[in-house]
CSV table of C-alpha atoms in Angstrom, one decimal:
chain,number,residue,atom,x,y,z
A,72,MET,CA,99.5,125.8,92.6
A,73,ARG,CA,100.0,124.2,89.2
A,74,TYR,CA,97.5,122.3,87.2
A,75,TYR,CA,97.9,120.7,83.8
A,76,ASP,CA,94.6,122.0,82.4
A,77,ASN,CA,91.6,124.0,83.5
A,78,ASN,CA,89.3,121.0,83.6
A,79,GLU,CA,91.0,120.0,86.8
A,80,VAL,CA,89.4,123.0,88.5
A,81,ILE,CA,86.2,123.2,86.5
A,82,ASP,CA,82.9,124.2,88.2
A,83,ARG,CA,80.9,121.1,89.2
A,84,LYS,CA,77.8,122.2,87.4
A,85,GLN,CA,79.7,122.7,84.2
A,86,LEU,CA,81.4,119.4,84.7
A,87,THR,CA,78.1,117.6,85.2
A,88,GLU,CA,76.9,119.0,81.8
A,89,ILE,CA,80.0,117.7,80.1
A,90,GLN,CA,79.7,114.3,81.7
A,91,SER,CA,76.0,114.0,80.7
A,92,ARG,CA,76.7,114.9,77.1
A,93,ARG,CA,79.6,112.5,76.9
A,94,LEU,CA,77.7,109.7,78.6
A,95,ILE,CA,74.8,110.0,76.1
A,96,ASN,CA,77.2,110.0,73.2
A,97,THR,CA,79.1,107.0,74.5
A,98,VAL,CA,75.9,105.0,75.2
A,99,ASN,CA,74.7,105.6,71.6
A,100,LYS,CA,78.0,104.7,70.2
A,101,VAL,CA,78.3,101.3,72.0
A,102,TYR,CA,74.7,100.5,71.2
A,103,GLU,CA,75.2,101.1,67.5
A,104,ASN,CA,78.7,99.5,67.2
A,105,VAL,CA,79.1,96.8,69.8
A,106,GLU,CA,76.7,93.8,69.5
A,107,HIS,CA,77.5,92.6,73.0
A,108,TYR,CA,76.4,95.9,74.5
A,109,ARG,CA,73.3,96.1,72.3
A,110,ASP,CA,72.3,92.6,73.5
A,111,LYS,CA,73.0,93.5,77.2
A,112,MET,CA,70.9,96.7,77.0
A,113,THR,CA,68.1,94.9,75.1
A,114,ALA,CA,68.1,92.2,77.8
A,115,ALA,CA,67.8,95.0,80.5
A,116,ALA,CA,65.0,96.7,78.5
A,117,ILE,CA,67.2,99.8,78.1
A,118,HIS,CA,67.5,102.0,75.0
A,119,PRO,CA,69.9,104.8,74.5
A,120,ASP,CA,67.0,107.2,74.4
A,121,ASP,CA,66.4,106.3,78.1
A,122,ILE,CA,69.7,107.9,79.1
A,123,ARG,CA,69.3,111.7,79.3
A,124,SER,CA,71.9,112.6,81.9
A,125,ILE,CA,74.4,111.0,84.4
A,126,GLU,CA,71.4,110.6,86.8
A,127,ASP,CA,70.4,107.7,84.5
A,128,LEU,CA,73.7,105.9,84.8
A,129,SER,CA,72.5,103.3,87.3
A,130,ARG,CA,69.9,102.1,84.8
A,131,LEU,CA,72.6,100.7,82.5
A,132,PRO,CA,73.9,97.1,83.0
A,133,PHE,CA,77.4,96.4,84.4
A,134,THR,CA,80.4,95.3,82.4
A,135,GLU,CA,82.8,92.7,83.9
A,136,LYS,CA,86.1,91.3,82.8
A,137,GLN,CA,84.3,88.1,81.7
A,138,ASP,CA,82.5,90.2,79.0
A,139,LEU,CA,85.9,91.1,77.5
A,140,ARG,CA,87.0,87.4,77.6
A,141,ASP,CA,83.7,86.3,76.0
A,142,THR,CA,84.3,88.7,73.1
A,143,TYR,CA,88.0,88.1,72.8
A,144,PRO,CA,89.9,89.6,71.2
A,145,TYR,CA,88.2,92.6,69.5
A,146,GLY,CA,84.5,92.0,70.0
A,147,MET,CA,84.1,95.0,72.4
A,148,PHE,CA,85.8,97.5,70.2
A,149,ALA,CA,83.5,100.4,69.3
A,150,VAL,CA,85.4,101.6,66.2
A,151,ASN,CA,86.5,100.0,63.0
A,152,ILE,CA,89.7,98.1,63.5
A,153,GLN,CA,91.4,100.4,61.0
A,154,ASN,CA,91.1,103.2,63.5
A,155,ILE,CA,92.9,101.3,66.2
A,156,VAL,CA,96.5,102.5,66.5
A,157,ARG,CA,97.7,100.6,69.5
A,158,VAL,CA,96.7,97.4,71.3
A,159,HIS,CA,97.5,96.4,74.9
A,160,ALA,CA,96.5,93.4,76.9
A,161,SER,CA,96.4,92.0,80.5
A,162,SER,CA,98.6,89.1,81.4
A,163,GLY,CA,95.8,86.6,81.3
A,164,THR,CA,96.9,84.8,84.4
A,165,THR,CA,93.4,83.9,85.4
A,166,GLY,CA,92.0,83.2,81.9
A,167,LYS,CA,92.2,84.8,78.5
A,168,PRO,CA,93.9,88.1,78.4
A,169,THR,CA,91.7,91.2,78.2
A,170,VAL,CA,92.6,93.1,75.0
A,171,VAL,CA,92.4,96.9,74.9
A,172,GLY,CA,92.4,99.0,71.7
A,173,TYR,CA,93.3,102.7,71.5
A,174,THR,CA,92.5,105.2,68.7
A,175,GLU,CA,94.8,108.2,68.1
A,176,GLN,CA,92.4,110.3,70.2
A,177,ASP,CA,92.5,107.7,73.0
A,178,LEU,CA,96.3,108.1,73.2
A,179,GLU,CA,95.9,111.8,73.4
A,180,THR,CA,93.3,111.5,76.2
A,181,TRP,CA,95.6,109.0,78.0
A,182,SER,CA,98.6,111.4,77.7
A,183,ILE,CA,96.5,114.1,79.4
A,184,ASP,CA,95.6,111.8,82.2
A,185,ILE,CA,99.2,111.0,83.0
A,186,ALA,CA,100.3,114.6,82.4
A,187,ARG,CA,97.8,115.7,85.1
A,188,ALA,CA,99.2,113.1,87.5
A,189,LEU,CA,102.8,114.2,86.9
A,190,VAL,CA,102.0,117.9,87.3
A,191,ALA,CA,100.1,117.2,90.5
A,192,ILE,CA,103.3,115.9,92.1
A,193,GLY,CA,105.3,118.8,90.9
A,194,ALA,CA,106.8,117.5,87.7
A,195,THR,CA,108.0,120.0,85.1
A,196,SER,CA,109.7,119.9,81.8
A,197,SER,CA,113.1,120.0,83.7
A,198,ASP,CA,112.5,116.5,85.2
A,199,PHE,CA,114.1,113.2,84.2
A,200,ILE,CA,111.4,110.6,84.7
A,201,HIS,CA,112.7,107.1,85.3
A,202,ILE,CA,110.0,104.7,84.2
A,203,SER,CA,110.5,101.2,85.6
A,204,TYR,CA,107.1,99.8,84.6
A,205,GLY,CA,107.0,97.2,81.8
A,206,TYR,CA,107.0,98.3,78.2
A,207,GLY,CA,105.3,95.3,76.7
A,208,LEU,CA,101.6,94.6,76.4
A,209,PHE,CA,101.3,95.9,80.0
A,210,THR,CA,100.0,99.5,79.9
A,211,GLY,CA,102.3,100.9,82.6
A,212,GLY,CA,105.5,101.8,80.7
A,213,MET,CA,104.0,103.2,77.5
A,214,GLY,CA,101.3,105.1,79.5
A,215,MET,CA,103.8,106.8,81.7
A,216,ASN,CA,106.0,107.6,78.7
A,217,LEU,CA,103.1,109.4,77.0
A,218,GLY,CA,102.5,111.6,80.0
A,219,ALA,CA,106.2,112.4,80.5
A,220,GLU,CA,106.5,113.5,76.9
A,221,LYS,CA,103.3,115.4,77.1
A,222,ILE,CA,104.8,117.8,79.7
A,223,HIS,CA,108.0,117.9,77.8
A,224,ALA,CA,110.0,116.1,80.5
A,225,ALA,CA,112.8,113.7,79.6
A,226,ALA,CA,111.4,110.1,79.7
A,227,ILE,CA,113.9,107.4,80.7
A,228,PRO,CA,112.4,104.1,79.5
A,229,ALA,CA,114.2,101.9,81.9
A,230,SER,CA,111.5,99.3,81.8
A,231,THR,CA,111.8,96.3,84.2
A,232,GLY,CA,114.6,94.0,85.1
A,233,ASN,CA,118.4,94.3,85.4
A,234,THR,CA,118.3,96.1,88.7
A,235,ALA,CA,122.1,96.8,88.7
A,236,ARG,CA,121.6,98.7,85.4
A,237,GLN,CA,118.6,100.5,86.9
A,238,LEU,CA,120.7,101.7,89.8
A,239,GLN,CA,123.5,102.9,87.4
A,240,VAL,CA,120.9,104.8,85.4
A,241,LEU,CA,119.4,106.4,88.5
A,242,ARG,CA,122.8,107.7,89.6
A,243,ASP,CA,124.4,108.6,86.2
A,244,PHE,CA,121.3,110.0,84.5
A,245,ALA,CA,120.3,112.0,87.6
A,246,SER,CA,116.7,110.7,87.5
A,247,THR,CA,114.4,113.0,89.5
A,248,ILE,CA,111.1,111.1,89.5
A,249,LEU,CA,110.7,107.3,89.7
A,250,CYS,CA,107.7,105.5,88.3
A,251,CYS,CA,107.3,101.8,89.2
A,252,THR,CA,105.4,99.4,91.5
A,253,PRO,CA,105.8,100.3,95.2
A,254,SER,CA,107.3,96.8,95.9
A,255,TYR,CA,110.0,97.4,93.2
A,256,ALA,CA,110.7,100.8,94.7
A,257,LEU,CA,111.6,99.1,98.0
A,258,TYR,CA,113.6,96.5,96.2
A,259,LEU,CA,115.6,99.3,94.4
A,260,ALA,CA,116.2,100.9,97.8
A,261,GLU,CA,117.4,97.6,99.2
A,262,SER,CA,119.6,97.0,96.2
A,263,LEU,CA,121.0,100.6,96.4
A,264,ASN,CA,122.1,99.9,100.0
A,265,ASP,CA,123.5,96.5,99.2
A,266,ALA,CA,125.6,98.1,96.4
A,267,GLY,CA,127.2,100.5,99.0
A,268,TYR,CA,125.2,103.6,98.1
A,269,SER,CA,122.7,105.7,100.0
A,270,LYS,CA,119.7,107.9,99.1
A,271,ASP,CA,122.2,110.8,99.0
A,272,ASP,CA,123.9,109.3,95.9
A,273,ILE,CA,120.8,109.7,93.8
A,274,SER,CA,118.8,112.7,92.6
A,275,LEU,CA,115.3,111.4,93.1
A,276,ARG,CA,112.8,113.7,94.8
A,277,ALA,CA,109.4,112.1,94.0
A,278,GLY,CA,107.9,108.8,93.0
A,279,LEU,CA,104.7,107.8,91.3
A,280,PHE,CA,103.7,104.3,92.3
A,281,GLY,CA,100.8,102.0,91.4
A,282,ALA,CA,99.8,98.7,89.8
A,283,GLU,CA,99.5,96.9,93.1
A,284,PRO,CA,98.0,97.6,96.6
A,285,TRP,CA,100.2,99.4,99.1
A,286,SER,CA,99.7,100.8,102.5
A,287,GLU,CA,100.5,104.1,104.2
A,288,ASN,CA,103.2,102.5,106.2
A,289,MET,CA,104.8,101.2,103.0
A,290,ARG,CA,104.6,104.8,101.7
A,291,LYS,CA,106.6,106.0,104.7
A,292,ASP,CA,109.1,103.2,104.3
A,293,ILE,CA,109.7,104.1,100.6
A,294,GLU,CA,110.0,107.8,101.5
A,295,ALA,CA,112.5,107.2,104.2
A,296,LYS,CA,114.7,104.8,102.3
A,297,LEU,CA,114.8,106.7,99.0
A,298,GLY,CA,114.5,110.2,100.4
A,299,ILE,CA,111.5,111.1,98.3
A,300,LYS,CA,107.8,112.0,98.4
A,301,ALA,CA,105.9,108.9,97.3
A,302,TYR,CA,102.6,109.4,95.5
A,303,ASP,CA,99.8,107.0,94.4
A,304,ILE,CA,98.5,106.6,90.9
A,305,TYR,CA,95.5,104.4,89.9
A,306,GLY,CA,94.6,102.8,86.7
A,307,ILE,CA,93.1,99.7,85.1
A,308,ALA,CA,94.2,98.4,81.8
A,309,GLU,CA,90.7,97.8,80.6
A,310,ILE,CA,89.7,101.4,81.4
A,311,MET,CA,92.8,103.1,80.1
A,312,GLY,CA,95.9,102.2,82.0
A,313,PRO,CA,97.6,104.3,84.7
A,314,GLY,CA,96.3,107.8,85.2
A,315,VAL,CA,92.6,107.2,85.8
A,316,ALA,CA,93.2,108.8,89.2
A,317,TYR,CA,96.2,110.5,90.9
A,318,GLU,CA,97.3,112.0,94.1
A,319,CYS,CA,98.1,115.7,94.5
A,320,HIS,CA,100.7,117.0,97.1
A,321,ASN,CA,98.1,116.6,99.9
A,322,GLN,CA,98.4,112.8,99.6
A,323,ASN,CA,94.8,112.5,100.7
A,324,GLY,CA,92.9,110.5,98.1
A,325,MET,CA,93.4,110.3,94.3
A,326,HIS,CA,91.6,112.8,92.0
A,327,ILE,CA,89.6,111.0,89.3
A,328,SER,CA,89.7,112.6,85.9
A,329,GLU,CA,85.9,112.9,85.9
A,330,ASP,CA,85.7,114.5,82.5
A,331,HIS,CA,86.9,111.2,81.2
A,332,PHE,CA,85.6,108.7,83.7
A,333,LEU,CA,82.4,108.5,85.8
A,334,PRO,CA,83.0,106.8,89.2
A,335,GLU,CA,80.4,105.0,91.3
A,336,ILE,CA,80.6,103.0,94.5
A,337,ILE,CA,78.3,99.9,94.8
A,338,ASP,CA,77.6,97.1,97.2
A,339,PRO,CA,79.7,94.2,95.7
A,340,ASN,CA,77.0,91.7,96.7
A,341,THR,CA,73.8,93.4,95.5
A,342,GLY,CA,75.1,95.8,92.9
A,343,GLU,CA,73.2,98.7,94.5
A,344,ARG,CA,74.8,102.1,94.5
A,345,LEU,CA,75.9,103.2,97.9
A,346,PRO,CA,75.5,106.6,99.5
A,347,GLU,CA,78.2,109.2,99.3
A,348,GLY,CA,81.2,108.4,101.5
A,349,GLN,CA,80.4,104.7,102.0
A,350,GLU,CA,83.0,102.1,101.2
A,351,GLY,CA,82.3,99.5,98.5
A,352,GLU,CA,83.3,98.4,95.0
A,353,LEU,CA,84.5,101.0,92.5
A,354,VAL,CA,82.7,101.1,89.2
A,355,ILE,CA,83.9,103.2,86.3
A,356,THR,CA,82.3,104.3,83.0
A,357,CYS,CA,84.4,105.6,80.2
A,358,ILE,CA,82.9,108.8,78.6
A,359,LYS,CA,85.8,110.0,76.5
A,360,LYS,CA,87.2,106.8,75.1
A,361,GLU,CA,86.7,105.7,71.5
A,362,GLY,CA,88.3,102.3,71.0
A,363,LEU,CA,87.0,100.5,74.1
A,364,PRO,CA,84.5,102.6,76.0
A,365,LEU,CA,83.4,100.4,78.9
A,366,ILE,CA,80.0,101.0,80.6
A,367,ARG,CA,79.8,100.6,84.4
A,368,TYR,CA,82.9,98.4,84.6
A,369,ARG,CA,83.3,96.6,87.9
A,370,THR,CA,86.9,97.1,88.9
A,371,ARG,CA,86.7,94.8,92.0
A,372,ASP,CA,88.6,97.4,93.9
A,373,ILE,CA,87.3,98.3,97.4
A,374,ALA,CA,87.3,102.1,98.0
A,375,SER,CA,85.2,105.1,98.7
A,376,LEU,CA,84.7,108.6,97.1
A,377,ILE,CA,85.5,111.9,98.7
A,378,TYR,CA,83.5,114.8,97.5
A,379,GLU,CA,84.7,117.5,99.9
A,380,PRO,CA,86.8,120.2,98.2
A,381,CYS,CA,90.5,119.5,98.2
A,382,SER,CA,92.8,122.3,99.3
A,383,CYS,CA,94.8,121.9,96.2
A,384,GLY,CA,91.9,123.5,94.3
A,385,ARG,CA,91.1,120.6,92.0
A,386,THR,CA,87.3,119.9,91.8
A,387,PHE,CA,87.5,116.3,90.6
A,388,VAL,CA,86.2,113.8,93.2
A,389,ARG,CA,88.9,111.8,95.0
A,390,MET,CA,88.9,108.1,95.6
A,391,THR,CA,90.6,106.6,98.6
A,392,LYS,CA,93.5,104.2,98.2
A,393,PRO,CA,91.9,100.8,97.5
A,394,LYS,CA,92.1,98.6,100.6
A,395,GLY,CA,92.0,95.5,98.6
A,396,ARG,CA,90.0,93.8,95.9
A,397,THR,CA,86.8,91.7,96.1
A,398,ASP,CA,88.6,89.0,94.1
A,399,ASP,CA,91.9,89.2,96.1
A,400,MET,CA,90.0,89.1,99.4
A,401,LEU,CA,90.8,86.0,101.4
A,402,ILE,CA,88.0,84.4,103.4
A,403,ILE,CA,89.7,82.6,106.3
A,404,ARG,CA,87.4,80.8,108.7
A,405,GLY,CA,84.5,83.1,107.7
A,406,VAL,CA,86.6,86.3,108.1
A,407,ASN,CA,87.3,88.6,105.2
A,408,VAL,CA,91.1,89.3,105.1
A,409,PHE,CA,92.9,91.7,102.8
A,410,PRO,CA,96.7,91.3,102.3
A,411,SER,CA,96.9,95.1,102.8
A,412,GLN,CA,95.7,94.7,106.4
A,413,ILE,CA,98.6,92.4,107.1
A,414,GLU,CA,101.1,94.6,105.4
A,415,GLU,CA,99.9,97.6,107.4
A,416,VAL,CA,100.7,95.8,110.6
A,417,LEU,CA,104.1,94.4,109.4
A,418,LEU,CA,105.4,97.8,108.4
A,419,THR,CA,104.9,99.1,112.0
A,420,ILE,CA,107.2,96.5,113.5
A,421,GLU,CA,110.9,97.1,113.8
A,422,GLY,CA,113.5,94.4,113.1
A,423,ILE,CA,111.8,93.0,110.0
A,424,LEU,CA,112.1,93.7,106.3
A,425,PRO,CA,109.2,94.8,104.1
A,426,GLN,CA,109.2,91.4,102.3
A,427,TYR,CA,106.4,88.9,103.2
A,428,LEU,CA,104.4,86.0,101.8
A,429,ILE,CA,101.0,84.9,102.9
A,430,VAL,CA,100.4,81.1,102.5
A,431,VAL,CA,97.0,79.7,103.0
A,432,ASP,CA,96.3,76.0,103.4
A,433,ARG,CA,93.4,73.8,104.4
A,434,ILE,CA,94.2,71.0,106.8
A,435,GLY,CA,91.2,68.8,107.3
A,436,ASN,CA,88.3,71.2,107.3
A,437,LEU,CA,90.3,74.0,108.9
A,438,ASP,CA,91.9,76.9,107.1
A,439,ARG,CA,95.4,77.9,108.2
A,440,ILE,CA,97.2,81.1,107.3
A,441,GLN,CA,101.0,81.4,107.6
A,442,ILE,CA,102.8,84.7,107.2
A,443,GLN,CA,106.4,84.4,106.2
A,444,VAL,CA,108.4,87.6,107.0
A,445,GLU,CA,112.1,88.3,106.4
A,446,LEU,CA,114.1,89.2,109.5
A,447,SER,CA,116.4,92.2,109.4
A,448,SER,CA,120.1,91.4,109.2
A,449,GLN,CA,120.4,93.5,112.4
A,450,ILE,CA,118.9,90.6,114.4
A,451,PRO,CA,121.0,87.4,114.3
A,452,PHE,CA,118.9,84.6,112.9
A,453,ASP,CA,120.6,82.1,115.2
A,454,ALA,CA,119.4,83.9,118.3
A,455,VAL,CA,116.6,81.5,118.7
A,456,ARG,CA,115.0,83.3,121.8
A,457,LEU,CA,115.0,86.7,120.0
A,458,VAL,CA,113.5,85.2,116.9
A,459,GLU,CA,110.7,83.4,118.8
A,460,GLU,CA,109.9,86.5,120.7
A,461,LYS,CA,109.7,88.5,117.5
A,462,GLU,CA,107.4,85.9,116.0
A,463,ARG,CA,105.1,86.1,119.0
A,464,ASN,CA,104.9,89.9,118.9
A,465,ILE,CA,104.1,89.9,115.2
A,466,LYS,CA,101.5,87.2,115.7
A,467,THR,CA,99.8,89.1,118.5
A,468,ALA,CA,99.7,92.3,116.4
A,469,ILE,CA,98.2,90.7,113.3
A,470,GLU,CA,95.7,88.7,115.3
A,471,ALA,CA,94.5,91.9,117.0
A,472,THR,CA,93.9,93.4,113.6
A,473,LEU,CA,92.3,90.4,111.8
A,474,GLY,CA,90.5,88.8,114.7
A,475,ILE,CA,91.7,85.3,113.7
A,476,SER,CA,94.7,83.2,114.7
A,477,VAL,CA,97.7,83.1,112.4
A,478,GLU,CA,101.1,81.5,112.2
A,479,VAL,CA,104.1,83.7,111.8
A,480,LYS,CA,107.4,82.4,110.5
A,481,LEU,CA,110.5,84.6,110.3
A,482,VAL,CA,113.0,83.7,107.6
A,483,SER,CA,116.5,84.9,106.8
A,484,PRO,CA,117.1,88.1,104.8
A,485,LYS,CA,116.7,87.7,101.0
A,486,THR,CA,114.9,84.3,101.4
A,487,LEU,CA,111.7,85.4,99.7
A,488,ALA,CA,111.6,85.9,96.0
A,489,ARG,CA,111.8,89.5,94.8
A,490,SER,CA,109.7,90.8,91.9
A,491,GLU,CA,110.5,93.5,89.3
A,492,GLY,CA,106.8,93.9,88.6
A,493,LYS,CA,103.8,93.2,90.7
A,494,ALA,CA,104.8,91.5,93.9
A,495,VAL,CA,103.4,88.0,94.6
A,496,ARG,CA,102.1,88.3,98.2
A,497,VAL,CA,99.6,85.4,98.5
A,498,ILE,CA,99.8,81.7,97.8
A,499,ASP,CA,96.4,80.0,98.4
A,500,ASN,CA,96.9,76.2,98.3
A,501,ARG,CA,93.3,75.5,99.3
A,502,VAL,CA,91.1,73.3,97.1
A,503,ILE,CA,87.7,74.8,97.7
């Protein structure tokens, strides 16, 4: 068994001591240097002297994305701007972008996080790591690049776009590990087949996929079509970027780098911490970050924590694959619906492609959900009876899972738009 460093297998008691020391230092730092945090702690009647160990973590106020927008762009930085050596930012599609600053030490910490993830899936200095995450303000590309170079592997900064060129590089450069969104991995597999090649024409053996929700069935689909082992990696730009948590070869939960990040699970409605093993909203506190150390950041991701020892030997707690987000969750006629639930069903059904779009409308006072799915080219689209039967079967399977009625519409292959980044899976046309 290989690990990147000894902290991955550290004794839990020793880990707790490190976490407590780093938490105390971080709380003091933000109180002294970030006016917004000082005001929040004062309003909550909390002083840094009240935080003596990680047992006091729940006494601290939460941080939310809105806090970063309210202090845009640099108001939450905890160091002098002269010590910031890199800036990343979110897309800002739902408001102002969230801006993240990194010190030189932060980049070193980040490179360790990604190095751990790569080593956990078997990467070595002999690998050619094909990185198809974006290299702009988005954290994916640069983050993965840091980790690849940290383990002295060859980083191939393919970035996003120009899929034909991506396929050429995959073949000609003998890329062995693919890093991108899972939806783009499937698109690459589809494009490889369309170009007249098969998985035997490439050298890939593993993939590290994240930045969007994906199901176990989607994992199986990727593995079958690309002939690889597909692993999950988790990250949030505001926290660090990819590498906050990562799967090992067991593919049974993602190990959180607990010497850098403290995880909690809370009830998203009440904010109360939930008992070990229960599912709720993931909250993360940065304890090794200098530029933007966030305290109790509400990720909006729904997951649970696994504390039982992993057979890989790593002692870091594992988080389950997020089943969705509290802010991506659709409420349809009073029922909570996650796109991942629909995807899980679709990927069990033969004769359709892993391309779908969920469209939600409100007609009168009634919500309607339509699921558009691409039909495989193996089934003739003009065979009306076959298509109608397939639609009924999909409808029945999804309704059994969701408990509400849905409309299913099969469309011709390549009808739905493809994405080279995060896939757009939901269009909500309701005015609520």
